Short mmCIF file of C-alpha atoms and ligand atoms in Angstrom, two decimals:
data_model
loop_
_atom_site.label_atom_id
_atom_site.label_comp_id
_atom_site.label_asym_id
_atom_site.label_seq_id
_atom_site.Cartn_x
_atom_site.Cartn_y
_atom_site.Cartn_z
CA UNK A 1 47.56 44.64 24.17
CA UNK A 2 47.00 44.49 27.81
CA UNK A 3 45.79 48.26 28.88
CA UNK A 4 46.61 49.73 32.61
CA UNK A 5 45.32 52.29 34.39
CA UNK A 6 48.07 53.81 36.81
CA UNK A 7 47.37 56.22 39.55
CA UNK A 8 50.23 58.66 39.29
CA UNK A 9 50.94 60.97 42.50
CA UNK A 10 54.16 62.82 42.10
CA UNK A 11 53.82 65.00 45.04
CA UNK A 12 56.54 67.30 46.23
CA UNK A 13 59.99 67.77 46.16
CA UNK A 14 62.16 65.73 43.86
CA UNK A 15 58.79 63.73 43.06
CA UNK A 16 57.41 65.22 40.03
CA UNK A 17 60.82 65.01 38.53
CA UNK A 18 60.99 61.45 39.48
CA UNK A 19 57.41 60.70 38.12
CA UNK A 20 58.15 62.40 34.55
CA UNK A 21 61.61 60.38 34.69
CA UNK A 22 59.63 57.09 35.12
CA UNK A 23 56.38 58.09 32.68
CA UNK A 24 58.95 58.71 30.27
CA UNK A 25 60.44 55.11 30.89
CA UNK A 26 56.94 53.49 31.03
CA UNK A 27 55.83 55.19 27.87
CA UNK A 28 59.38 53.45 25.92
CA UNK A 29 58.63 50.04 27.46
CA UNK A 30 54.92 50.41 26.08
CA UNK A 31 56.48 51.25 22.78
CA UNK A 32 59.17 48.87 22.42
CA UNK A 33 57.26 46.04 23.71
CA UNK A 34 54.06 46.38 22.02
CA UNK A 35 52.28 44.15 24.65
CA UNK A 36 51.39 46.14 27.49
CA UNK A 37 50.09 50.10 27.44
CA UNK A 38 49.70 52.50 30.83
CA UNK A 39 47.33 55.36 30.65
CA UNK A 40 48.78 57.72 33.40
CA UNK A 41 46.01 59.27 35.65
CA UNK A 42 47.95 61.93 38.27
CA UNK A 43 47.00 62.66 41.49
CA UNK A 44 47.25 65.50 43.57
CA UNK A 45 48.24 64.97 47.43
CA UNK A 46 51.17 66.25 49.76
CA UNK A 47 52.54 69.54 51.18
CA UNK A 48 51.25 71.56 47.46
CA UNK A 49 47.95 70.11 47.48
CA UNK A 50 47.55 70.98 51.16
CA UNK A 51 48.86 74.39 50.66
CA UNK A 52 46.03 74.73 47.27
CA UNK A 53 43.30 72.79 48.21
CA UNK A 54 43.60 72.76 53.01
CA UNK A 55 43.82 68.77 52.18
CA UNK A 56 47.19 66.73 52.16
CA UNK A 57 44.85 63.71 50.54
CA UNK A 58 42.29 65.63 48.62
CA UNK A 59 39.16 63.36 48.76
CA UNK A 60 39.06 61.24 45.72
CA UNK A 61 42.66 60.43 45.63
CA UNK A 62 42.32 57.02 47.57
CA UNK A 63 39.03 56.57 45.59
CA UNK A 64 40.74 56.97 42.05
CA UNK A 65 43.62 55.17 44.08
CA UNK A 66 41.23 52.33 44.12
CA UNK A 67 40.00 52.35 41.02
CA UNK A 68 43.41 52.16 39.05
CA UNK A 69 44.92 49.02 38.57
CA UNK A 70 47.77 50.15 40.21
CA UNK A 71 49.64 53.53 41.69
CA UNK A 72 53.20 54.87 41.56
CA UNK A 73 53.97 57.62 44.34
CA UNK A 74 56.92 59.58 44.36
CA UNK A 75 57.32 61.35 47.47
CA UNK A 76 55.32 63.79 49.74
CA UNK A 77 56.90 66.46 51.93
CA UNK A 78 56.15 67.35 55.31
CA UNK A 79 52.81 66.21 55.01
CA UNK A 80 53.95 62.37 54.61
CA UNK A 81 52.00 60.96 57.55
CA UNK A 82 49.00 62.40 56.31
CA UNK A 83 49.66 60.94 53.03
CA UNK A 84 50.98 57.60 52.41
CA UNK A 85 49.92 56.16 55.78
CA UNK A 86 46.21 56.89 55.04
CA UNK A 87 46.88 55.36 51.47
CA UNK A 88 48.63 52.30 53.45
CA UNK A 89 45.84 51.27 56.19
CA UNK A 90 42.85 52.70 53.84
CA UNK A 91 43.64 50.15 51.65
CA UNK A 92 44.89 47.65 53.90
CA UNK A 93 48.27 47.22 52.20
CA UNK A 94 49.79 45.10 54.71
CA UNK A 95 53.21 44.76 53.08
CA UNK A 96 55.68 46.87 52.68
CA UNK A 97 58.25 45.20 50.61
CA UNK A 98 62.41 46.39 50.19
CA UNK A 99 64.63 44.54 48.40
CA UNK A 100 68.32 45.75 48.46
CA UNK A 101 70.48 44.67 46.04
CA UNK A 102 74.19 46.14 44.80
CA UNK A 103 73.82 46.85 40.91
CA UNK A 104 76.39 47.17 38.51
CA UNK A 105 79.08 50.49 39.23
CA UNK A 106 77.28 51.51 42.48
CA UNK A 107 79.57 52.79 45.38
CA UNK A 108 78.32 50.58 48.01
CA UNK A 109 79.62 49.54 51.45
CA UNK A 110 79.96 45.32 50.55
CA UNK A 111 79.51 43.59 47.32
CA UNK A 112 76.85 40.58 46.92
CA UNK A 113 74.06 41.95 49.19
CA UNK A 114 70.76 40.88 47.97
CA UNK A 115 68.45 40.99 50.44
CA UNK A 116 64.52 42.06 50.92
CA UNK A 117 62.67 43.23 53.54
CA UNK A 118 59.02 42.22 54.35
CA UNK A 119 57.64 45.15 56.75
CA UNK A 120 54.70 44.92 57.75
CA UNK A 121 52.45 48.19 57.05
CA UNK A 122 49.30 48.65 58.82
CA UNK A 123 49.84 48.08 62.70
CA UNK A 124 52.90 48.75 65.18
CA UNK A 125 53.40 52.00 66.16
CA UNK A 126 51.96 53.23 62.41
CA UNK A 127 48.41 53.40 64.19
CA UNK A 128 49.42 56.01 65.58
CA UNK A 129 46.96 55.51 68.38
CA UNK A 130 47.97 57.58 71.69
CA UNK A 131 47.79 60.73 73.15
CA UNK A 132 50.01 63.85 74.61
CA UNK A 133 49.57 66.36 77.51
CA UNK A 134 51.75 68.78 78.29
CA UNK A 135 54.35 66.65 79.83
CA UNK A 136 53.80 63.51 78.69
CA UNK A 137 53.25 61.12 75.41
CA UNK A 138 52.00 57.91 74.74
CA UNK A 139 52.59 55.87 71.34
CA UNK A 140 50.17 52.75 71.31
CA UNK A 141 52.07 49.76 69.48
CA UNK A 142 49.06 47.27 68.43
CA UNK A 143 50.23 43.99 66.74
CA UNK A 144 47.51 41.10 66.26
CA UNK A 145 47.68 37.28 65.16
CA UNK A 146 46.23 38.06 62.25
CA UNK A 147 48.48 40.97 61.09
CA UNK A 148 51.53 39.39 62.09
CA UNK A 149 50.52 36.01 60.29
CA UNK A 150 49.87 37.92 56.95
CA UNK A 151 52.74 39.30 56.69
CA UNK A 152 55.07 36.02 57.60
CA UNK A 153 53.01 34.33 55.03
CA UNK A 154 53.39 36.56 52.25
CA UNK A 155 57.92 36.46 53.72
CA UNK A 156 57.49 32.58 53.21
CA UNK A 157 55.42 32.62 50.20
CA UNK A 158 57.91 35.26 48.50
CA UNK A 159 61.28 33.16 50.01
CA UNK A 160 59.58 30.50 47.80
CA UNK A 161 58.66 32.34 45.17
CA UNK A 162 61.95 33.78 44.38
CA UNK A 163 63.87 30.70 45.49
CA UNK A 164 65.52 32.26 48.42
CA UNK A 165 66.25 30.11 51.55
CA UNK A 166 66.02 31.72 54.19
CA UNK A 167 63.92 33.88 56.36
CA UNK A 168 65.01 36.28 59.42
CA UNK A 169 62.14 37.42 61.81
CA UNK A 170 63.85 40.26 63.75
CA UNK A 171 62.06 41.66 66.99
CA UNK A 172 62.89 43.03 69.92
CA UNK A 173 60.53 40.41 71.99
CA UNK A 174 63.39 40.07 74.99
CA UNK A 175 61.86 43.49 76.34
CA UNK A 176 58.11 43.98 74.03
CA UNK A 177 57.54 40.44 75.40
CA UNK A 178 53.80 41.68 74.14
CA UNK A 179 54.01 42.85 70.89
CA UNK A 180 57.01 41.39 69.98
CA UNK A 181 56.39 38.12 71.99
CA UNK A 182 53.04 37.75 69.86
CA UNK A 183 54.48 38.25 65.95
CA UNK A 184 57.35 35.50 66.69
CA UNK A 185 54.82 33.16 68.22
CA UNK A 186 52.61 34.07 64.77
CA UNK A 187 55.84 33.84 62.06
CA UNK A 188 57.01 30.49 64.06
CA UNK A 189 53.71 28.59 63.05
CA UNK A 190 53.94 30.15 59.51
CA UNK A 191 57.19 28.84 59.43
CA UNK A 192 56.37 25.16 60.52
CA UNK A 193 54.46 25.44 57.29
CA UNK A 194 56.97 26.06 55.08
CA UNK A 195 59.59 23.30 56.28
CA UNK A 196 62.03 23.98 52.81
CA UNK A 197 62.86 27.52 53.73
CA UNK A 198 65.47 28.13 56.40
CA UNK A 199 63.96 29.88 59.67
CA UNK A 200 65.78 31.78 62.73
CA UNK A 201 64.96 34.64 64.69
CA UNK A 202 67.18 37.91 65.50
CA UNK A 203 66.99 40.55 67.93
CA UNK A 204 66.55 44.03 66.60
CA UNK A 205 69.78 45.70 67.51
CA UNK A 206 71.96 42.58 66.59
CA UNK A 207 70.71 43.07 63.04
CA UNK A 208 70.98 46.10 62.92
CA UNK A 209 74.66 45.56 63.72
CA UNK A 210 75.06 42.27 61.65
CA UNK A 211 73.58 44.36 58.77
CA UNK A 212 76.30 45.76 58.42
CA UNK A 213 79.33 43.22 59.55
CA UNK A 214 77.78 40.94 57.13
CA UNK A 215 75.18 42.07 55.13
CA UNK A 216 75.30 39.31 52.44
CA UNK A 217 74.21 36.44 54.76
CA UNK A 218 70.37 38.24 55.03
CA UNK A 219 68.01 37.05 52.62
CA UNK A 220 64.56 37.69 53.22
CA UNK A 221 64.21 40.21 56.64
CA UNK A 222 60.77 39.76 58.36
CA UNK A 223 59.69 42.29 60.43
CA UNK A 224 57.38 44.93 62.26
CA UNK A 225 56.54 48.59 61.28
CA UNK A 226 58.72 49.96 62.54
CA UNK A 227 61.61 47.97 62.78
CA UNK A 228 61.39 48.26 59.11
CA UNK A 229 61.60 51.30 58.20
CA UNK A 230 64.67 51.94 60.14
CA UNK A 231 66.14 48.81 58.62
CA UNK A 232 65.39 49.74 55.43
CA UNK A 233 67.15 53.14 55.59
CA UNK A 234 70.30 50.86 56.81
CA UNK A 235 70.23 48.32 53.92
CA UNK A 236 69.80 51.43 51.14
CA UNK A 237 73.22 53.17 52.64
CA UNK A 238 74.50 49.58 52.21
CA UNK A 239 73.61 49.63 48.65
CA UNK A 240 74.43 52.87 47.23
CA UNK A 241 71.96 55.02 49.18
CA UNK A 242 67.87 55.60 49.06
CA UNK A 243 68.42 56.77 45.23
CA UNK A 244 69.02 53.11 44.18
CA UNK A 245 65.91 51.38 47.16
CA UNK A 246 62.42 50.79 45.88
CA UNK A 247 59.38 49.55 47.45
CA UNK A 248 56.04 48.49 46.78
CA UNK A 249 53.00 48.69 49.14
CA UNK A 250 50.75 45.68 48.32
CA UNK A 251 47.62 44.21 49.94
CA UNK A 252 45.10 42.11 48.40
CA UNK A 253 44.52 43.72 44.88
CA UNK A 254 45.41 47.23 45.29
CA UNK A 255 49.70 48.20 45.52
CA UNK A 256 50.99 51.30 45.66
CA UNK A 257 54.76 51.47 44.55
CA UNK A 258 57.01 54.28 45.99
CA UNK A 259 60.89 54.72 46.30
CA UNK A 260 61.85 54.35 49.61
CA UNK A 261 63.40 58.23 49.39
CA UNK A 262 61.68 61.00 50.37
CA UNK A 263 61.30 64.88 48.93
CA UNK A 264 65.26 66.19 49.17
CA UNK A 265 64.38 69.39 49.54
CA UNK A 266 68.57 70.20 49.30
CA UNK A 267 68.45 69.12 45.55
CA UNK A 268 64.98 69.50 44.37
CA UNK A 269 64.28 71.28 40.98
CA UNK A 270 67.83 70.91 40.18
CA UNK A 271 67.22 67.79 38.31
CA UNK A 272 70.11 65.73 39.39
CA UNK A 273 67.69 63.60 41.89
CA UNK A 274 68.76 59.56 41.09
CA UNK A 275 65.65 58.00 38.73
CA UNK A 276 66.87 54.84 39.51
CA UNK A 277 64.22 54.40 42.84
CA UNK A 278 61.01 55.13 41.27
CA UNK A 279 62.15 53.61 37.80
CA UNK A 280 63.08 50.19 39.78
CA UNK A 281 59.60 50.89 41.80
CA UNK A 282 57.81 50.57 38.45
CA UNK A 283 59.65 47.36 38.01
CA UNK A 284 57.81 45.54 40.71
CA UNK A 285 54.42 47.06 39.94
CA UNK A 286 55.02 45.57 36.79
CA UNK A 287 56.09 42.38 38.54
CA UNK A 288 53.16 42.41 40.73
CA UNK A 289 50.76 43.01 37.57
CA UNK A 290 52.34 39.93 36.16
CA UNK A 291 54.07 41.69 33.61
CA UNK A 292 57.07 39.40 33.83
CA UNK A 293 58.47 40.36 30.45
CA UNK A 294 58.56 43.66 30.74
CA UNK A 295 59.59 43.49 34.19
CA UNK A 296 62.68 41.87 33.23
CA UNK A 297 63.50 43.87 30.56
CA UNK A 298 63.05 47.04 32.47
CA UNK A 299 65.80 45.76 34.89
CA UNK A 300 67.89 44.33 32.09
CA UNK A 301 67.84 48.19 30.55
CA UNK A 302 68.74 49.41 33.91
CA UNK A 303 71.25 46.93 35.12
CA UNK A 304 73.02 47.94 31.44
CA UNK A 305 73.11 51.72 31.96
CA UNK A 306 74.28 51.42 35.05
CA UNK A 307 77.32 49.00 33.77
CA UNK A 308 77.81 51.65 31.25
CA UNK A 309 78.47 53.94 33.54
CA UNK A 310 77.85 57.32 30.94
CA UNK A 311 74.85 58.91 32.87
CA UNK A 312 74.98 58.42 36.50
CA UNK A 313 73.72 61.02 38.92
CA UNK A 314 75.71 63.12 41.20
CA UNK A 315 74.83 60.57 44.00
CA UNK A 316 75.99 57.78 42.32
CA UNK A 317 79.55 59.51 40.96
CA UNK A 318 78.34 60.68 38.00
CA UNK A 319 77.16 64.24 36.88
CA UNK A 320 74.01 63.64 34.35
CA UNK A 321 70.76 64.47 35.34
CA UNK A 322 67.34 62.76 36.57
CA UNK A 323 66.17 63.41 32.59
CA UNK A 324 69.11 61.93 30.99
CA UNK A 325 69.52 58.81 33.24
CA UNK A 326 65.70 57.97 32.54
CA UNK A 327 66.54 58.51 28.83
CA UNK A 328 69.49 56.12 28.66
CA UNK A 329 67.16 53.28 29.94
CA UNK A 330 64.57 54.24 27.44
CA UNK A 331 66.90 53.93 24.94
CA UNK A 332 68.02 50.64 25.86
CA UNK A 333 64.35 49.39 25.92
CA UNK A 334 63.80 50.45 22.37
CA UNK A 335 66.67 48.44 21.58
CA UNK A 336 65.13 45.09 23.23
CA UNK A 337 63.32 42.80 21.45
CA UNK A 338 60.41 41.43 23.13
C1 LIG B 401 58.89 55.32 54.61
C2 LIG B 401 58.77 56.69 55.23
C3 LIG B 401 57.39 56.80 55.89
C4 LIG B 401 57.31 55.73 56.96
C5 LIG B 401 57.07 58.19 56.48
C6 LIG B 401 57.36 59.29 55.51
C7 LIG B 401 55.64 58.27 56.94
O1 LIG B 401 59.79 56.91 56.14
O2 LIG B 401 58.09 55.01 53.70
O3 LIG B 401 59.78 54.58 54.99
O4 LIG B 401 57.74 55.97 58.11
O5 LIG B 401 56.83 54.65 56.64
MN1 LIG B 402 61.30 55.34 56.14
#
């Protein structure tokens, strides 16, 4: 029995009733499957912890961040940049990876999309290095060879991985001839490395728009700070919305794994927030602690409640709650046979 420490930080908003949704899940796989166990450590940080303790990130939490074998974060309030970006660049988790994919009875915009984006986390404009007077602002965007080469290795290394064929650098290096200039020169010569997978290049705003004309020809979307995170957003409303987009932060032996949504203050503590984010979150930390059994079977349970269609959330079409959607998939994992 393989025993794992997970950093829990449920933070504010819909995340504690996220986080119990997916312990609850967690604690069925480790029951059903017999193989793997999680002992749940949680973590205090966002707008409550700054409100109690003066500290968004008490100290400690990155420590005990560290220490775990890996984290699950729900979502943190207004206090977000204070938060999760620390947790990002303290730990140097360089990737920020998105995969959007239609399942099974989800209102989306086009069938067959099944794409994932590879963001990279620690530089751009996320430095946040710059300055303001009273009439003026100035947002440093810092991108290096060695950052941008990463990040393009880990696209190609995933593309092959997962069998996909082809990878999309998207930049806007017709106008940040410097920044922008600088990561396509960098994901080019990862690219001559990798002859098998498919390579091209795509400005910014066209993908943004070709997102959406044709969303199914993207496979694996490899891009800046920035530039991800608003792509991101796009490709969950082409999906079924941020209730059905996960993510995982993940650097060299420390991840931190987070739906993509944040606190929605307009429906939290009514319990109808989708589980479906942080519950598919858990399924790549599980990937990316080589669980690969109980990966799959976590999105074999969800990819079956979601075809049975009996406890969506209100965002999805459905009226059951965050509780009761976690519960069906817990069900179905006691039902698998490992
Ligand atoms: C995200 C969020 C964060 C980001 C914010 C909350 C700091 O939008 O994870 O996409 O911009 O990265
Ligand atoms: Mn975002």
């Amino acid at each position: 029995m393989t025993r794992y420490s997970i950093a829990a930080i449920p933070g504010d908003g819909i995340g504690p009733e996220v986080m119990e949704a997916v312990v609850h899940v967690l604690e069925a796989l480790s029951d059903a499957q017999g193989g793997v166990c999680f002992d749940f450590v949680e973590l205090q940080a966002g707008d409550g912890a700054k409100a109690e303790t003066g500290m968004a990130l008490p100290p400690g939490t990155l420590g005990a961040v560290e220490r775990s074998d890996a984290c699950l974060f729900a979502a943190v309030g207004e206090t977000a940049k204070e938060v999760i970006l620390p947790l990002r660049q303290g730990l140097d988790l360089y990737v920020n990876l998105r995969p959007a994919k239609v399942y099974p009875n989800v209102p989306h915009a086009r069938g067959d999309v099944d794409l994932v984006i590879v963001r990279e986390n620690t530089e751009g404009l996320y430095t946040r290095i710059g300055g303001r007077g009273p009439d003026w602002g100035v947002s440093l965007r810092v991108i290096t060879r060695r950052g941008s080469e990463r990040i393009a290795r880990f696209a190609f290394d995933l593309a092959e991985r997962e069998g996909r064929r082809r990878v999309t650098c998207v930049h806007k290096a017709n106008v940040l001839d410097a920044t922008c200039g600088l990561f396509v020169e960098a994901c080019r010569d990862v690219a001559a490395e990798h002859p098998g997978i498919e390579y091209e290049e795509m400005i910014v705003d066209a993908c943004a728009m070709r997102l959406i004309l044709e969303p199914e020809r993207f496979d694996v979307v490899l891009t800046t700070n920035m530039f991800g995170d608003i792509l991101s957003d796009e490709a969950a409303g082409l999906i079924g919305g941020l209730g059905m987009a996960p993510s995982g932060n993940i650097g060299e032996g420390h991840a931190i794994f987070e739906p993509v949504h944040g606190t929605a203050p307009d429906i939290a503590g009514e319990g109808v927030a989708n589980p479906m984010a942080m519950i598919l979150s858990a399924r790549m930390m599980l990937e990316w602690l080589e669980e690969r059994e109980a990966a799959a079977a976590l999105e074999e349970a969800v990819v079956e409640v979601l075809r049975e269609g009996k406890t969506l959330t209100p965002d999805l079409g459905g009226s059951s709650g965050t509780g009761e959607g976690a519960a069906s998939v817990s069900r179905r994992l006691a039902q698998k046979e490992f």
